[in-house]
Amino acid sequence: MDKLKIGRWMVCVLISLMMSSCIVYHPHNVPLPLLCEQGEMQIEASVSESAPLLLAPALNASFSYAPVNHLGLQAAASFTDFNNLYAQMAVGTFYPWGKAVFEGYVGYGYGLSYGGKNSDLNNNTYFIDGTYQLPFVQCNFGWRNLLDGGFDVGLGCKGGSMMPQWQKTQLSDDGTENIVEQHTDSHLLIEPQLMIRFGTDHLKFAINFSYVYLTEWPTENSYFNYERFSLGLGLHYCF
């Protein structure tokens, strides 16, 4: 198969995905706080884009706080529009030694998904919508305040149970709606993340890269799809 045929095949695959499927989940760029001491508070705002389809970008915001030593709290939210929302809360512990930090969290996330109206191969109009729950645990490790306080770097990994309630609804010519397919199977979620921040002691530019893997996901003739990668750029402030 020559390069021209390969290129045409890839374009056809992408067009087919965009026409016949909806994105119900994408990796969320929740920052790795790497808290160090009691009273520390952090906020971050960012914009992220997911791949491979590169659909609408997401707006993200987070708040992290250490009320006492070794206790960390975090709240985060993400949305692409008011029909595609995600929010999570987590509580955990952190242990700094030198400039290195280890964190462990348990949390719960909840999301709304709406894929918009599409047409399938038979020219039937349909849309995908629903909700999902995501109880999870997460471990983070990294270094804070390197290079005279201007550089942070960390790795994290979230593991949880994706519990969806998604459905495909077909629209008839007379305006009636009929549920023709549902996705309610739970899946193990694994979501590693890389974080880089650089700037001043308090204000830093943040880069977050995430990847997600969901086990036993239906791929053949499925209208329920998810993005694999997400890259976020934002501003991080530590009080």
Short mmCIF file of C-alpha atoms in Angstrom, two decimals:
data_model
loop_
_atom_site.label_atom_id
_atom_site.label_comp_id
_atom_site.label_asym_id
_atom_site.label_seq_id
_atom_site.Cartn_x
_atom_site.Cartn_y
_atom_site.Cartn_z
CA MET A 1 0.00 0.00 0.00
CA ASP A 2 1.57 3.30 -1.10
CA LYS A 3 1.62 6.50 0.97
CA LEU A 4 -1.29 8.05 -0.96
CA LYS A 5 -3.56 5.08 -0.23
CA ILE A 6 -2.54 5.09 3.43
CA GLY A 7 -3.32 8.82 3.67
CA ARG A 8 -6.74 8.35 2.06
CA TRP A 9 -7.49 5.46 4.41
CA MET A 10 -6.60 7.54 7.49
CA VAL A 11 -8.78 10.44 6.33
CA CYS A 12 -11.71 8.08 5.75
CA VAL A 13 -11.29 6.59 9.22
CA LEU A 14 -11.30 10.02 10.87
CA ILE A 15 -14.33 11.18 8.90
CA SER A 16 -16.14 7.97 9.79
CA LEU A 17 -15.39 8.44 13.48
CA MET A 18 -16.61 12.02 13.49
CA MET A 19 -19.78 11.18 11.56
CA SER A 20 -20.75 7.95 13.28
CA SER A 21 -19.64 8.32 16.90
CA CYS A 22 -19.66 10.69 19.84
CA ILE A 23 -17.02 11.47 22.42
CA VAL A 24 -18.35 10.70 25.90
CA TYR A 25 -15.09 11.08 27.90
CA HIS A 26 -11.67 12.69 27.61
CA PRO A 27 -8.72 12.87 30.04
CA HIS A 28 -9.13 15.71 32.53
CA ASN A 29 -6.17 17.99 33.21
CA VAL A 30 -6.48 18.07 37.00
CA PRO A 31 -3.21 19.54 38.32
CA LEU A 32 -0.81 17.63 40.55
CA PRO A 33 -0.63 19.97 43.57
CA LEU A 34 2.45 18.47 45.30
CA LEU A 35 1.54 20.19 48.58
CA CYS A 36 4.42 20.77 50.98
CA GLU A 37 3.20 22.40 54.22
CA GLN A 38 0.26 23.37 56.39
CA GLY A 39 -1.69 26.39 55.14
CA GLU A 40 -0.52 26.08 51.53
CA MET A 41 -3.20 26.99 48.97
CA GLN A 42 -3.03 26.67 45.18
CA ILE A 43 -5.31 27.61 42.30
CA GLU A 44 -4.94 26.84 38.61
CA ALA A 45 -6.86 27.72 35.44
CA SER A 46 -6.12 26.16 32.07
CA VAL A 47 -7.34 25.35 28.58
CA SER A 48 -6.88 21.82 27.23
CA GLU A 49 -7.36 20.04 23.93
CA SER A 50 -7.94 16.32 23.45
CA ALA A 51 -6.82 13.97 20.69
CA PRO A 52 -7.09 12.29 18.24
CA LEU A 53 -10.25 14.08 17.04
CA LEU A 54 -9.35 17.57 18.36
CA LEU A 55 -12.90 18.61 19.14
CA ALA A 56 -13.95 21.57 21.32
CA PRO A 57 -11.29 22.63 23.88
CA ALA A 58 -12.06 22.32 27.59
CA LEU A 59 -11.79 24.99 30.30
CA ASN A 60 -10.38 23.70 33.60
CA ALA A 61 -10.11 25.10 37.12
CA SER A 62 -8.80 23.63 40.38
CA PHE A 63 -8.30 24.50 44.05
CA SER A 64 -5.92 22.68 46.42
CA TYR A 65 -5.41 23.31 50.13
CA ALA A 66 -3.52 21.82 53.09
CA PRO A 67 -5.46 22.69 56.30
CA VAL A 68 -2.95 20.81 58.45
CA ASN A 69 0.32 19.02 57.85
CA HIS A 70 -0.01 15.85 55.76
CA LEU A 71 -3.67 16.49 54.85
CA GLY A 72 -4.52 17.66 51.33
CA LEU A 73 -7.86 18.69 49.84
CA GLN A 74 -8.59 19.28 46.17
CA ALA A 75 -11.59 20.32 44.07
CA ALA A 76 -11.53 20.55 40.27
CA ALA A 77 -13.94 21.12 37.40
CA SER A 78 -13.80 20.97 33.60
CA PHE A 79 -16.27 21.79 30.85
CA THR A 80 -16.38 22.12 27.09
CA ASP A 81 -19.89 23.58 27.22
CA PHE A 82 -22.77 23.46 29.68
CA ASN A 83 -23.80 20.02 28.42
CA ASN A 84 -20.34 18.48 28.91
CA LEU A 85 -19.24 18.95 32.50
CA TYR A 86 -16.98 17.14 34.94
CA ALA A 87 -16.24 17.85 38.62
CA GLN A 88 -14.27 15.95 41.24
CA MET A 89 -13.28 16.24 44.89
CA ALA A 90 -10.44 14.41 46.62
CA VAL A 91 -8.86 14.12 50.05
CA GLY A 92 -5.45 12.67 50.77
CA THR A 93 -2.06 12.97 52.35
CA PHE A 94 1.32 14.39 51.34
CA TYR A 95 4.86 13.77 52.52
CA PRO A 96 7.64 16.15 51.50
CA TRP A 97 11.32 15.41 51.97
CA GLY A 98 13.73 17.98 50.69
CA LYS A 99 12.33 19.22 47.39
CA ALA A 100 10.59 15.91 46.62
CA VAL A 101 6.92 15.27 47.45
CA PHE A 102 4.76 12.15 47.52
CA GLU A 103 0.94 12.41 47.55
CA GLY A 104 -1.91 9.93 47.75
CA TYR A 105 -5.60 10.80 47.28
CA VAL A 106 -9.00 9.15 47.19
CA GLY A 107 -11.79 10.97 45.40
CA TYR A 108 -15.03 10.96 43.48
CA GLY A 109 -15.85 12.45 40.09
CA TYR A 110 -19.15 13.04 38.30
CA GLY A 111 -19.69 14.03 34.69
CA LEU A 112 -22.35 14.94 32.14
CA SER A 113 -21.90 13.99 28.49
CA TYR A 114 -23.74 15.21 25.41
CA GLY A 115 -22.45 14.41 21.96
CA GLY A 116 -24.70 16.64 19.87
CA LYS A 117 -26.81 15.56 16.92
CA ASN A 118 -25.21 13.29 14.32
CA SER A 119 -26.23 11.09 11.38
CA ASP A 120 -25.34 7.42 11.09
CA LEU A 121 -24.58 5.49 7.91
CA ASN A 122 -28.31 5.06 7.28
CA ASN A 123 -28.91 8.83 7.58
CA ASN A 124 -30.76 8.41 10.88
CA THR A 125 -30.43 11.41 13.20
CA TYR A 126 -29.38 10.60 16.75
CA PHE A 127 -27.58 12.02 19.77
CA ILE A 128 -25.57 10.55 22.65
CA ASP A 129 -26.06 11.75 26.21
CA GLY A 130 -25.88 10.57 29.82
CA THR A 131 -23.81 10.74 32.99
CA TYR A 132 -20.90 8.90 34.56
CA GLN A 133 -19.44 8.41 38.03
CA LEU A 134 -15.74 7.96 38.73
CA PRO A 135 -14.56 6.90 42.21
CA PHE A 136 -10.76 6.84 42.13
CA VAL A 137 -7.43 6.74 43.91
CA GLN A 138 -4.41 8.74 42.75
CA CYS A 139 -0.70 8.78 43.55
CA ASN A 140 1.59 11.71 42.67
CA PHE A 141 5.34 12.13 42.93
CA GLY A 142 7.49 15.08 41.97
CA TRP A 143 9.83 17.90 42.87
CA ARG A 144 8.93 21.46 43.89
CA ASN A 145 10.87 24.70 43.71
CA LEU A 146 13.82 23.51 41.66
CA LEU A 147 16.10 26.05 39.94
CA ASP A 148 15.80 28.66 42.70
CA GLY A 149 12.07 28.09 43.14
CA GLY A 150 11.07 28.54 39.52
CA PHE A 151 10.50 24.95 38.34
CA ASP A 152 8.18 22.09 39.39
CA VAL A 153 7.85 18.68 37.74
CA GLY A 154 5.75 15.68 38.66
CA LEU A 155 4.16 12.40 37.58
CA GLY A 156 0.79 11.12 38.68
CA CYS A 157 -1.46 8.14 38.03
CA LYS A 158 -5.20 7.91 38.65
CA GLY A 159 -6.95 4.56 38.87
CA GLY A 160 -10.69 4.20 39.22
CA SER A 161 -13.95 2.66 38.13
CA MET A 162 -15.74 4.34 35.22
CA MET A 163 -19.47 3.81 35.80
CA PRO A 164 -21.42 5.25 32.84
CA GLN A 165 -25.10 5.70 32.11
CA TRP A 166 -24.92 6.68 28.43
CA GLN A 167 -27.54 6.17 25.76
CA LYS A 168 -28.01 6.64 22.04
CA THR A 169 -31.36 8.27 21.21
CA GLN A 170 -32.71 8.26 17.67
CA LEU A 171 -34.89 11.11 16.44
CA SER A 172 -37.81 10.16 14.21
CA ASP A 173 -39.19 12.34 11.43
CA ASP A 174 -42.20 13.19 13.59
CA GLY A 175 -39.96 14.43 16.41
CA THR A 176 -40.28 11.44 18.75
CA GLU A 177 -37.23 10.12 20.55
CA ASN A 178 -36.38 6.41 20.87
CA ILE A 179 -33.52 4.96 22.90
CA VAL A 180 -31.84 2.44 20.62
CA GLU A 181 -28.60 1.66 22.46
CA GLN A 182 -27.28 1.98 26.02
CA HIS A 183 -23.84 1.75 27.60
CA THR A 184 -23.92 0.95 31.32
CA ASP A 185 -20.95 -1.41 31.73
CA SER A 186 -18.31 -0.37 34.26
CA HIS A 187 -14.66 -0.13 33.19
CA LEU A 188 -11.33 0.09 34.96
CA LEU A 189 -9.78 3.50 34.23
CA ILE A 190 -6.04 4.15 34.27
CA GLU A 191 -4.96 7.75 33.69
CA PRO A 192 -1.26 8.71 33.98
CA GLN A 193 -0.26 12.36 33.87
CA LEU A 194 2.86 14.51 33.44
CA MET A 195 3.03 18.01 34.95
CA ILE A 196 5.60 20.78 34.35
CA ARG A 197 5.44 24.27 35.89
CA PHE A 198 7.91 27.11 35.53
CA GLY A 199 8.01 30.78 36.51
CA THR A 200 8.38 32.52 39.87
CA ASP A 201 7.97 31.26 43.43
CA HIS A 202 4.24 32.00 43.36
CA LEU A 203 3.09 32.34 39.73
CA LYS A 204 3.97 29.67 37.19
CA PHE A 205 3.02 28.65 33.66
CA ALA A 206 1.64 25.09 33.78
CA ILE A 207 1.75 22.28 31.23
CA ASN A 208 -0.26 19.11 31.88
CA PHE A 209 -0.27 16.04 29.62
CA SER A 210 -2.70 13.17 30.29
CA TYR A 211 -3.47 9.79 28.76
CA VAL A 212 -6.42 7.52 29.57
CA TYR A 213 -6.96 3.80 29.10
CA LEU A 214 -10.31 2.08 29.73
CA THR A 215 -10.43 -1.71 29.91
CA GLU A 216 -12.86 -3.86 27.90
CA TRP A 217 -14.20 -0.89 25.97
CA PRO A 218 -16.49 -1.84 23.04
CA THR A 219 -14.82 -0.84 19.78
CA GLU A 220 -16.69 -2.71 17.05
CA ASN A 221 -19.69 -0.76 15.72
CA SER A 222 -19.80 1.34 18.89
CA TYR A 223 -21.23 4.84 19.03
CA PHE A 224 -19.60 5.48 22.43
CA ASN A 225 -16.00 6.67 22.12
CA TYR A 226 -13.46 8.52 24.23
CA GLU A 227 -10.40 10.66 23.57
CA ARG A 228 -7.05 9.12 24.57
CA PHE A 229 -4.79 12.17 25.05
CA SER A 230 -5.15 15.64 26.49
CA LEU A 231 -2.72 18.58 26.62
CA GLY A 232 -3.45 21.53 28.91
CA LEU A 233 -1.79 24.95 29.18
CA GLY A 234 -2.55 27.31 32.03
CA LEU A 235 -1.51 29.50 34.95
CA HIS A 236 -0.80 28.19 38.44
CA TYR A 237 -0.66 30.36 41.58
CA CYS A 238 0.59 29.25 45.01
CA PHE A 239 -0.33 31.53 47.94
#
